[in-house]
Structures are given as structure tokens and as C-alpha cells.
Coordinates of C-alpha atoms in Angstrom, one line a residue:
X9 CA -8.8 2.7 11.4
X10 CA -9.4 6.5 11.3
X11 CA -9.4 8.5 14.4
X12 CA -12.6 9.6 16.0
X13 CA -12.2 13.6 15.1
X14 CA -14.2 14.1 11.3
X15 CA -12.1 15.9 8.7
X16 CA -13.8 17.6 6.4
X17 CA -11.4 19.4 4.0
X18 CA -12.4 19.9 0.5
X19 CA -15.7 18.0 1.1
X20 CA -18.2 18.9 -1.5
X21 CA -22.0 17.6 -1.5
X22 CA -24.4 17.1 -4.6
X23 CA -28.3 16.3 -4.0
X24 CA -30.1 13.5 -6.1
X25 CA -33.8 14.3 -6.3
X26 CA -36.2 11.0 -6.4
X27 CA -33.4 8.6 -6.6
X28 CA -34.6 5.0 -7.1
X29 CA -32.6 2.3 -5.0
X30 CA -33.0 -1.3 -6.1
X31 CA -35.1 -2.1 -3.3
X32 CA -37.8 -0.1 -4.9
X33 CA -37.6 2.9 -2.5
X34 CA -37.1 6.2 -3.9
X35 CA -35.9 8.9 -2.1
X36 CA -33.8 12.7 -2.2
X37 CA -30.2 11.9 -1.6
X38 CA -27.0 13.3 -0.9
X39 CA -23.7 12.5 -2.2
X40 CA -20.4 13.3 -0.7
X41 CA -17.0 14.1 -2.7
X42 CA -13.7 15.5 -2.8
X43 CA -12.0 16.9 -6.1
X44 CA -8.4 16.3 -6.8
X45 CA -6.7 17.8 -9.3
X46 CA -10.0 19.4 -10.7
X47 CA -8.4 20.8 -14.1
X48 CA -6.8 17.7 -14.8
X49 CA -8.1 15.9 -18.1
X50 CA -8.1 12.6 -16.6
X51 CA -10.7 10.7 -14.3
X52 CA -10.3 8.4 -11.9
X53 CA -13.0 7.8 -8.9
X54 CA -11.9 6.0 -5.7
X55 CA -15.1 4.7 -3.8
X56 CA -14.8 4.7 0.3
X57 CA -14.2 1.2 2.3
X58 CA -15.6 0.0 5.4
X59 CA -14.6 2.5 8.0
X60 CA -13.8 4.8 6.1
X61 CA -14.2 8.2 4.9
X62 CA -13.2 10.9 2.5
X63 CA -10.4 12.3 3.7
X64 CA -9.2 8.9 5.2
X65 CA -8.8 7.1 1.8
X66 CA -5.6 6.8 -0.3
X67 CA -6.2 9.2 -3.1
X68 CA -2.3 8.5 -4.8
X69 CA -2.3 11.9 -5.4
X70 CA 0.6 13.8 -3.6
X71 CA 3.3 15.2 -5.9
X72 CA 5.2 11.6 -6.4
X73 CA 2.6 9.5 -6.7
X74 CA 0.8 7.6 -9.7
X75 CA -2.7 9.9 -9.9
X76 CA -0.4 13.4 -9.3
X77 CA -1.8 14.2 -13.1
X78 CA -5.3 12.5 -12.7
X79 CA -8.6 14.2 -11.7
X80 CA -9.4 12.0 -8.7
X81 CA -12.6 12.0 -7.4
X82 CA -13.3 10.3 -4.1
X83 CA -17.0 9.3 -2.9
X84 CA -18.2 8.2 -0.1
X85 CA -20.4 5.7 -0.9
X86 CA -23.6 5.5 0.6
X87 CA -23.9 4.8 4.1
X88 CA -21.1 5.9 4.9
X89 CA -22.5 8.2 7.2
X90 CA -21.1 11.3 4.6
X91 CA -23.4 10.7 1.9
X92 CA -27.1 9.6 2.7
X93 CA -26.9 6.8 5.4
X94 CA -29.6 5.8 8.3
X95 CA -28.0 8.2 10.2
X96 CA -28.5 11.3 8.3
X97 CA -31.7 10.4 6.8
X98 CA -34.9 9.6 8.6
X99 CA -36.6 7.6 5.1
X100 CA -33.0 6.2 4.4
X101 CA -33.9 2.4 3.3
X102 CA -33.4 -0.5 5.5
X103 CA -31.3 -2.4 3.0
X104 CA -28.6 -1.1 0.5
X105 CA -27.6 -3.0 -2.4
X106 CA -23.6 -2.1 -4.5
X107 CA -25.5 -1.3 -7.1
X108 CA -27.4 1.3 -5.4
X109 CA -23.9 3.1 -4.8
X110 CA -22.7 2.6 -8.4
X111 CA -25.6 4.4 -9.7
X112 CA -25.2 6.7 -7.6
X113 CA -22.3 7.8 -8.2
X114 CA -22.4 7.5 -12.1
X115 CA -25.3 10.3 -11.6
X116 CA -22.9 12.4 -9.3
X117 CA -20.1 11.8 -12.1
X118 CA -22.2 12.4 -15.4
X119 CA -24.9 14.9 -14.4
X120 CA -23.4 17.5 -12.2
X121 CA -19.0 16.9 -12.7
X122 CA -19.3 16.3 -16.3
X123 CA -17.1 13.4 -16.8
X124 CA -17.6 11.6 -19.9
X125 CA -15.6 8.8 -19.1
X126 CA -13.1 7.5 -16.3
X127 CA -9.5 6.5 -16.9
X128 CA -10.3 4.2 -13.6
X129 CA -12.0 2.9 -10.5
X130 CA -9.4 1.8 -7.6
X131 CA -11.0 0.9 -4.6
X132 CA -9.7 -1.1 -1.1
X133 CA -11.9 -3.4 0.4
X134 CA -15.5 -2.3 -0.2
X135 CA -14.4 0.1 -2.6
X136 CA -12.3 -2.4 -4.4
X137 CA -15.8 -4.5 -4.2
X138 CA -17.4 -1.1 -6.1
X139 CA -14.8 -0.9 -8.3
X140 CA -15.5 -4.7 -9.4
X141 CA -19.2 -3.5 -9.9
X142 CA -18.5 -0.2 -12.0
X143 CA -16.9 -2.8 -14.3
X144 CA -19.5 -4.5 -14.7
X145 CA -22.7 -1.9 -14.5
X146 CA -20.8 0.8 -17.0
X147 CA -18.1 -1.1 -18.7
X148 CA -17.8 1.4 -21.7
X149 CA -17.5 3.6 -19.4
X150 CA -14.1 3.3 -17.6
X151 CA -10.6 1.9 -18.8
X152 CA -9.3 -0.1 -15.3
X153 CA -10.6 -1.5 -12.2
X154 CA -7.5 -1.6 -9.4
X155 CA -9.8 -3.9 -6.8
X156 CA -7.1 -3.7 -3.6
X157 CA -7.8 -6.1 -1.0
X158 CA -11.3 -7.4 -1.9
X159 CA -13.5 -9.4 -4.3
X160 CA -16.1 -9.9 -6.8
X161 CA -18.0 -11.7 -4.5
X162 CA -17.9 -12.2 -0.8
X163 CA -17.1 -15.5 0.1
X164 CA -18.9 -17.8 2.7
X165 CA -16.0 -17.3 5.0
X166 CA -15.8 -13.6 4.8
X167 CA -20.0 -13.2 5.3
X168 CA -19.3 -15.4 8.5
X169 CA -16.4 -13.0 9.8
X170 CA -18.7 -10.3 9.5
X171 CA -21.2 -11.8 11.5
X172 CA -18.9 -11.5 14.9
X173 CA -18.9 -8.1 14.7
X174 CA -22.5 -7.5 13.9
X175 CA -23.3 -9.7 16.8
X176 CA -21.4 -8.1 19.2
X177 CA -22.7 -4.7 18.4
X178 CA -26.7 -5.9 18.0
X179 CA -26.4 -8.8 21.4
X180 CA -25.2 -5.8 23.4
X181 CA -27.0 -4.4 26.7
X182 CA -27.1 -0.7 25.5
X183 CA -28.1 -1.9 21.8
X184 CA -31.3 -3.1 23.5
X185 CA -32.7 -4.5 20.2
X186 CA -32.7 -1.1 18.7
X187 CA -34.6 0.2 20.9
X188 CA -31.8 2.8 21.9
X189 CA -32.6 5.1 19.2
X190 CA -35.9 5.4 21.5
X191 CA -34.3 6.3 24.5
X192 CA -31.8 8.8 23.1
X193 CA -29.0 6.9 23.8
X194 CA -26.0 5.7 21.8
X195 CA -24.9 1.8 22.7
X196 CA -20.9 2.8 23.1
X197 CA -20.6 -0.9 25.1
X198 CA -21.7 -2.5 21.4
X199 CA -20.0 -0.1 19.7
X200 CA -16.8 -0.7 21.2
X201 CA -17.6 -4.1 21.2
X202 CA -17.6 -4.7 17.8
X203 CA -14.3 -3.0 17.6
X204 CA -12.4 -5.5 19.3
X205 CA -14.4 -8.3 17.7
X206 CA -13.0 -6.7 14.5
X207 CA -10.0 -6.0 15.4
X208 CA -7.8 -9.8 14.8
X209 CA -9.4 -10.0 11.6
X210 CA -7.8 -6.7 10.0
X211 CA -4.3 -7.9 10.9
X212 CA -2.1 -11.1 10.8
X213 CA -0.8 -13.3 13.4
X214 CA 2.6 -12.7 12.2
X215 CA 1.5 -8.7 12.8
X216 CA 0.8 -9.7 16.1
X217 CA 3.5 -12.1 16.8
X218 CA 6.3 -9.3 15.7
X219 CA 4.8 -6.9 17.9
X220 CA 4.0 -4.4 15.0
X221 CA 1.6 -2.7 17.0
X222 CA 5.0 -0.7 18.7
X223 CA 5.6 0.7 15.5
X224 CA 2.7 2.1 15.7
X225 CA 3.2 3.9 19.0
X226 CA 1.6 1.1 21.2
X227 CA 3.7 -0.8 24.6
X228 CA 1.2 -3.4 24.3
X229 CA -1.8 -4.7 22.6
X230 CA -4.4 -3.8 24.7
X231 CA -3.8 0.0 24.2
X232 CA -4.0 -0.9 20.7
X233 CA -7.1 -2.8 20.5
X234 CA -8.9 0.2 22.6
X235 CA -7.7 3.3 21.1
X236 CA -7.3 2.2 17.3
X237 CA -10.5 -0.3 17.2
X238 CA -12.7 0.4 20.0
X239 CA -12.3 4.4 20.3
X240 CA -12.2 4.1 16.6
X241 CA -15.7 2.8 16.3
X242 CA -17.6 4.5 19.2
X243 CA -17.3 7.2 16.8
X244 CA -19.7 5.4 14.4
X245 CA -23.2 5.2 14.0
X246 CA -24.6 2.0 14.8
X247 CA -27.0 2.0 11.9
X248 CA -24.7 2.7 9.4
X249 CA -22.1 0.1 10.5
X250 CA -24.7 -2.5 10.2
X251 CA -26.0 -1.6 7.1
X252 CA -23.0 -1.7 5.1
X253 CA -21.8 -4.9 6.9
X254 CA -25.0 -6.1 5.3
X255 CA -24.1 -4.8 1.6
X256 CA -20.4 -6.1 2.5
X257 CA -22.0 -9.9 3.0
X258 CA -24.6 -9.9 0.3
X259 CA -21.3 -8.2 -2.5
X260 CA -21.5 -10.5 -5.8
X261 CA -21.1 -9.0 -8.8
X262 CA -23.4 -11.8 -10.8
X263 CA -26.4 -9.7 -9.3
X264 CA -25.7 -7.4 -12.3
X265 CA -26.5 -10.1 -14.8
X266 CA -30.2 -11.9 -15.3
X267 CA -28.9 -15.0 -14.8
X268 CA -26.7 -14.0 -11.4
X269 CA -23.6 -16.0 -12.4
X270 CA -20.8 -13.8 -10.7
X271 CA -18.3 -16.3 -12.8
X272 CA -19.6 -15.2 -16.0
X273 CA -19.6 -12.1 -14.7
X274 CA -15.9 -11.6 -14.8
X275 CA -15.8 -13.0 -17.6
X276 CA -17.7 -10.3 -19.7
X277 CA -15.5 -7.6 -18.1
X278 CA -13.6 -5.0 -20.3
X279 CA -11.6 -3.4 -18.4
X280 CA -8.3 -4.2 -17.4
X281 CA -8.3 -5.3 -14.1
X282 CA -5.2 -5.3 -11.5
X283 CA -6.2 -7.2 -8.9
X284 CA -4.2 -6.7 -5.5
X285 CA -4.7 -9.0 -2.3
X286 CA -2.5 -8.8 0.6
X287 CA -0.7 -12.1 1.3
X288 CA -2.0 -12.6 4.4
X289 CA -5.4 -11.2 4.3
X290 CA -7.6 -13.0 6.6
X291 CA -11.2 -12.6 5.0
X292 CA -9.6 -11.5 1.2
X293 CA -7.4 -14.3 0.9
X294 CA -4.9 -14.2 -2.1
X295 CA -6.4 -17.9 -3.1
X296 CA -9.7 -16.1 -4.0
X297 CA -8.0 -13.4 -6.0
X298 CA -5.9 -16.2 -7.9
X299 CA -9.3 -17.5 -9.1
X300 CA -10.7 -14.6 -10.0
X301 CA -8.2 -13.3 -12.4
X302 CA -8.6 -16.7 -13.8
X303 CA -11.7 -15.4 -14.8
X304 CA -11.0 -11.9 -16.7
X305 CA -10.4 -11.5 -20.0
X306 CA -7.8 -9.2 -18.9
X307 CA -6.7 -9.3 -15.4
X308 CA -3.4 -9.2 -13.7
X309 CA -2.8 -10.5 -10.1
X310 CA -0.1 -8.4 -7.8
X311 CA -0.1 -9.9 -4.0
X312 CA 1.2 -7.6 -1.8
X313 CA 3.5 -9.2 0.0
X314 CA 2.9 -7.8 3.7
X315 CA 2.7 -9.2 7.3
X316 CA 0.2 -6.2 7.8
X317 CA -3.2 -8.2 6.8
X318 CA -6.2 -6.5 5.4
X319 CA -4.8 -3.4 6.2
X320 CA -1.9 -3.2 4.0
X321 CA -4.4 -2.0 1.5
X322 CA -5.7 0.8 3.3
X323 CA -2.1 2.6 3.3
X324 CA -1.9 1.5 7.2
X325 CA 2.1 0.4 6.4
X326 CA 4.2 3.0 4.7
X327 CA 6.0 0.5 2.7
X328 CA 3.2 -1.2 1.4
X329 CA 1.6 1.9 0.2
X330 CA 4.7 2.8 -2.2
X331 CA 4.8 -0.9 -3.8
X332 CA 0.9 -0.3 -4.5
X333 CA 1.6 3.1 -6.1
X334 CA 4.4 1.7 -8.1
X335 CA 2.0 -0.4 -9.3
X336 CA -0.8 1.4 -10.3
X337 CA 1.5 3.6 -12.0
X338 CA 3.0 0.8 -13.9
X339 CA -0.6 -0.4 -14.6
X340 CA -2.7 2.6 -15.8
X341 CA 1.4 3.9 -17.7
X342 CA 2.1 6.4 -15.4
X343 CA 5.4 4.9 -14.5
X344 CA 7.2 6.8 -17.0
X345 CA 6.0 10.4 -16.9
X346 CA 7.1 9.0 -12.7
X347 CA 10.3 8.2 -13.4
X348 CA 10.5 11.3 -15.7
X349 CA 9.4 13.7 -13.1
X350 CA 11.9 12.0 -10.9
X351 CA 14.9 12.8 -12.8
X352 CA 14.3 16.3 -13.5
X353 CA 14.2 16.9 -10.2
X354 CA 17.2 15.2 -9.3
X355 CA 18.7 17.1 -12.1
X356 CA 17.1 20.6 -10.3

């Protein structure tokens, strides 16, 4: 999880006038963005995840890494609490649906950064849900989808994870039903409640069991659960937490089709998919994945093999966070012009 302090560096914004969300409302919106590599001729767009924001996302852009020579472009998807969310816009709609962000960000892409077409969408978690949906909403539009750590639809047990958390928050004394928006108050008890509700989930027991928490800078596991769960989403809106949990539970790419077979779905995808689950991925489990590449035309399945859960797709392990680039490069062909780079410097 990111730390409670906002970074904002290289944070643009670009304003959608009337935009329609599927729900029917239709409102002015805002999108948030940072540019990577803005003279590069290549495109690739990496969508926020759940707690997360701009300048917390893996971008794979430092000088070593697979999207060096790519234009990245990283949104924050709606709700986020960067681009339009409840907690930034009095009208914001009650209910947001993936495609809602996917349009959204097409419109940010095409009409105001001029990008004709993207090399890729990689996306953890939610984003890698996103990603999934770009592929199918715009498929002549992009080349590769690198889903990391999530799925084309959420499953029954992931929607029922996400309802600890959500209760915790919306049960708690100071959430009083909503009404705390009335009394000018923020419900930090539910807040910080749903934090350590989360908090199991995004790890492993093996993660627990080896004490990897140390590594991290903790004696013991309380300190971790309170500073990197609870502290972590105190700083959150309530609102906006619960409204992409919602979006998170009701993900399923088949909404894209008439006939809402997400099976099919996949199946009429173009791009090249790399699909990449963490082996021990509590509520993305590597099973799921398995069947999903099952289901693309052309998919490829890479488990990360990790003890560090969900969050081994977030860049929360060092190690993990190499074997994912080395990937992507070797998926999107960026390994060689890697190794290339590599040995001139050596040779320097």
C-alpha cells in the first residue's frame, strides 16, 4: 500500500465536457495523467489499481527497464480520488461501471494526446481488469494486454473477499450509515477498519509465516498491519473506496458483448495477451488465469512464482518486479534492444 503523503509529480489533468457514463448520467469530468517518455513514438497506457495512484504504479520505465523507449501514459482511472470520484465531485454518479473508465480514457488518449494507436495496456489488479476491457472495447486499437494479478471477470470468491472490507468500513460507529458526510466528520475507525480487514488477503500465509514483514522494516505484525494497511487507508475517501470495490465486484468483461458471455468474450480478443498471476494470490488465483488463457486466441500464462500474494504484482518485492519486467520485455520484444543497451554499457 502507498503511504498517506500524495505525490503529485508530473501530474497533468484533461476535462471531459458532458461525458456520458453507462448508467445514463452525464456529467463534466476530469482525468488525471502522467507522461513518460512524451517524444517517444510508442504508446503504452497503464490504468491505476485499487489503492492506488499515479505516482504509485509501476510505470517500467527507468533507464533498464522494458518501457525505457515507450511513451507511457499512466491514468488514474475514475474514482480514484485523482480523476473525477465522489470525492471530488458533488454530481459524481452513485455507480461506476469498467467501461465507464475505458471510455474515458480512449477520449483522454485520442482527443487531447493524440495517440492513434497503443503498443499496449498493462495493468495490476484493477488495472489488469481495464486492460482485459481495452481489449475488448477498442481491439484495433492496441497490440497487447499484460493483465498482472487479475481477471476478466471477478469470481464469486473474489466479490465475497471484497465484501469484508466494505462491511467493516459501512457497519462502523463513525460511518453512521453515511450520515458522516452530514456531520463533517471522516469515519477514521471504518477507515482503518477496513484496512486490517484487507490486509490477510493482499499477502500469503507463507508471507506471514516467514516473517516477511521484517524485510520490510517491521519487529512484528501488528506494526505492520497499522502503519502499512490501516494508516494507509485513513488516508482514503470513504466514498471512493466503496465505489470502486463495487466496479471491482461487478468486473466481467462479457458486459461488452449483447449477449454477456465473458467466455466468448476472450475468445474474440486480438490482442496478445500475457497473462501474469502470482502463485499464491488469494482472490486472483493462478487456477482462474489457467482458464482464462484457455480461452484467447492468443494468450500466454507467466505465474509469478512469489510467496508475496497479491502484492507481488504491485512491485511490493524487488525481485518479483525484475522477473515481471523481464517479461514484458520479452513479450512486447523489447528484450533485445535490453540486452543490447546492456552490453554497451558494460563495454563503456
Amino acid at each position: 500500500m502507498s503511504p498517506p503523503s500524495y505525490d503529485g509529480t508530473g501530474v497533468e489533468y484533461y476535462t471531459i465536457p458532458s461525458f456520458k457514463f453507462v448508467s445514463g448520467s452525464s456529467i463534466n469530468i476530469r482525468i488525471t495523467y502522467r507522461c513518460f517518455n512524451p517524444s517517444a513514438p510508442k504508446t503504452v497506457c497503464i490504468p491505476t489499481c485499487y489503492g492506488g495512484r499515479i505516482n504509485t504504479t509501476l510505470s517500467f520505465t527507468a533507464e533498464d527497464q522494458a518501457l525505457r523507449s515507450y511513451r507511457v501514459i499512466v491514468v488514474a482511472m475514475l474514482g480514484n480520488g485523482e480523476s473525477s470520484s465522489p470525492s471530488n465531485h458533488p454530481n459524481f454518479p452513485k455507480d461506476l461501471d469498467y467501461r465507464d473508465c475505458i471510455n474515458a480514457q480512449y477520449q483522454l488518449l485520442t482527443n487531447h494526446l493524440n495517440v492513434k494507436e497503443l503498443e499496449a495496456v498493462i495493468g495490476f489488479s484493477m488495472g489488469g481488469q481495464q486492460a482485459y476491457h481495452w481489449a475488448c472495447m477498442y481491439p484495433q486499437f492496441m497490440k497487447y494486454a499484460v493483465p498482472i494479478c487479475s481477471s476478466a471477470k471477478t469470481s464469486l470468491h473474489n466479490y465475497a473477499f471484497i465484501e469484508g472490507p466494505k462491511a467493516a468500513l459501512t457497519n462502523s460507529i463513525d460511518y453512521d450509515d453515511g450520515a458522516y458526510r452530514t456531520k463533517g466528520i471522516k469515519p477514521t475507525r471504518g477507515l482503518r477498519a477496513f484496512g486490517r480487514t484487507y490486509c490477510a488477503w493482499a499477502m500469503s500465509a507463507p508471507w506471514f509465516r516467514q516473517r516477511q514483514f521484517e524485510k520490510l522494516g517491521f519487529t512484528n505484525v501488528e506494526d505492520f498491519i497499522k502503519s502499512n494497511w490501516e494508516d494507509a487507508f485513513e488516508a482514503w475517501d470513504p466514498e471512493d473506496l466503496l465505489i470502486l470495490a463495487r466496479m471491482w465486484q461487478a468486473g466481467d468483461i462479457g458486459k461488452t458483448r449483447e449477449d454477456g458471455d465473458y467466455l466468448k468474450a476472450l475468445e474474440a480478443i486480438e490482442a496478445k495477451v500475457l497473462v501474469m498471476p502470482s502463485r499464491t494470490d488469494t482472490y486472483f488465483p493462478p487456477e482462474d488465469s489457467e482458464i482464462e488463457v484457455q480461452h484467447l486466441k492468443q494468450g500466454e500464462l507467466a505465474v509469478i512464482e512469489t510467496v508475496w500474494g497479491h502484492m507481488a504484482g504491485g512491485g511490493a518485492n524487488e525481485d518479483d518486479t525484475l522477473w515481471m519486467n523481464d517479461r514484458i520485455a520479452k513479450f512486447i520484444g523489447t528484450e533485445q534492444s535490453l540486452v543490447g543497451n546492456l552490453q554497451k554499457t558494460s563495454l563503456e
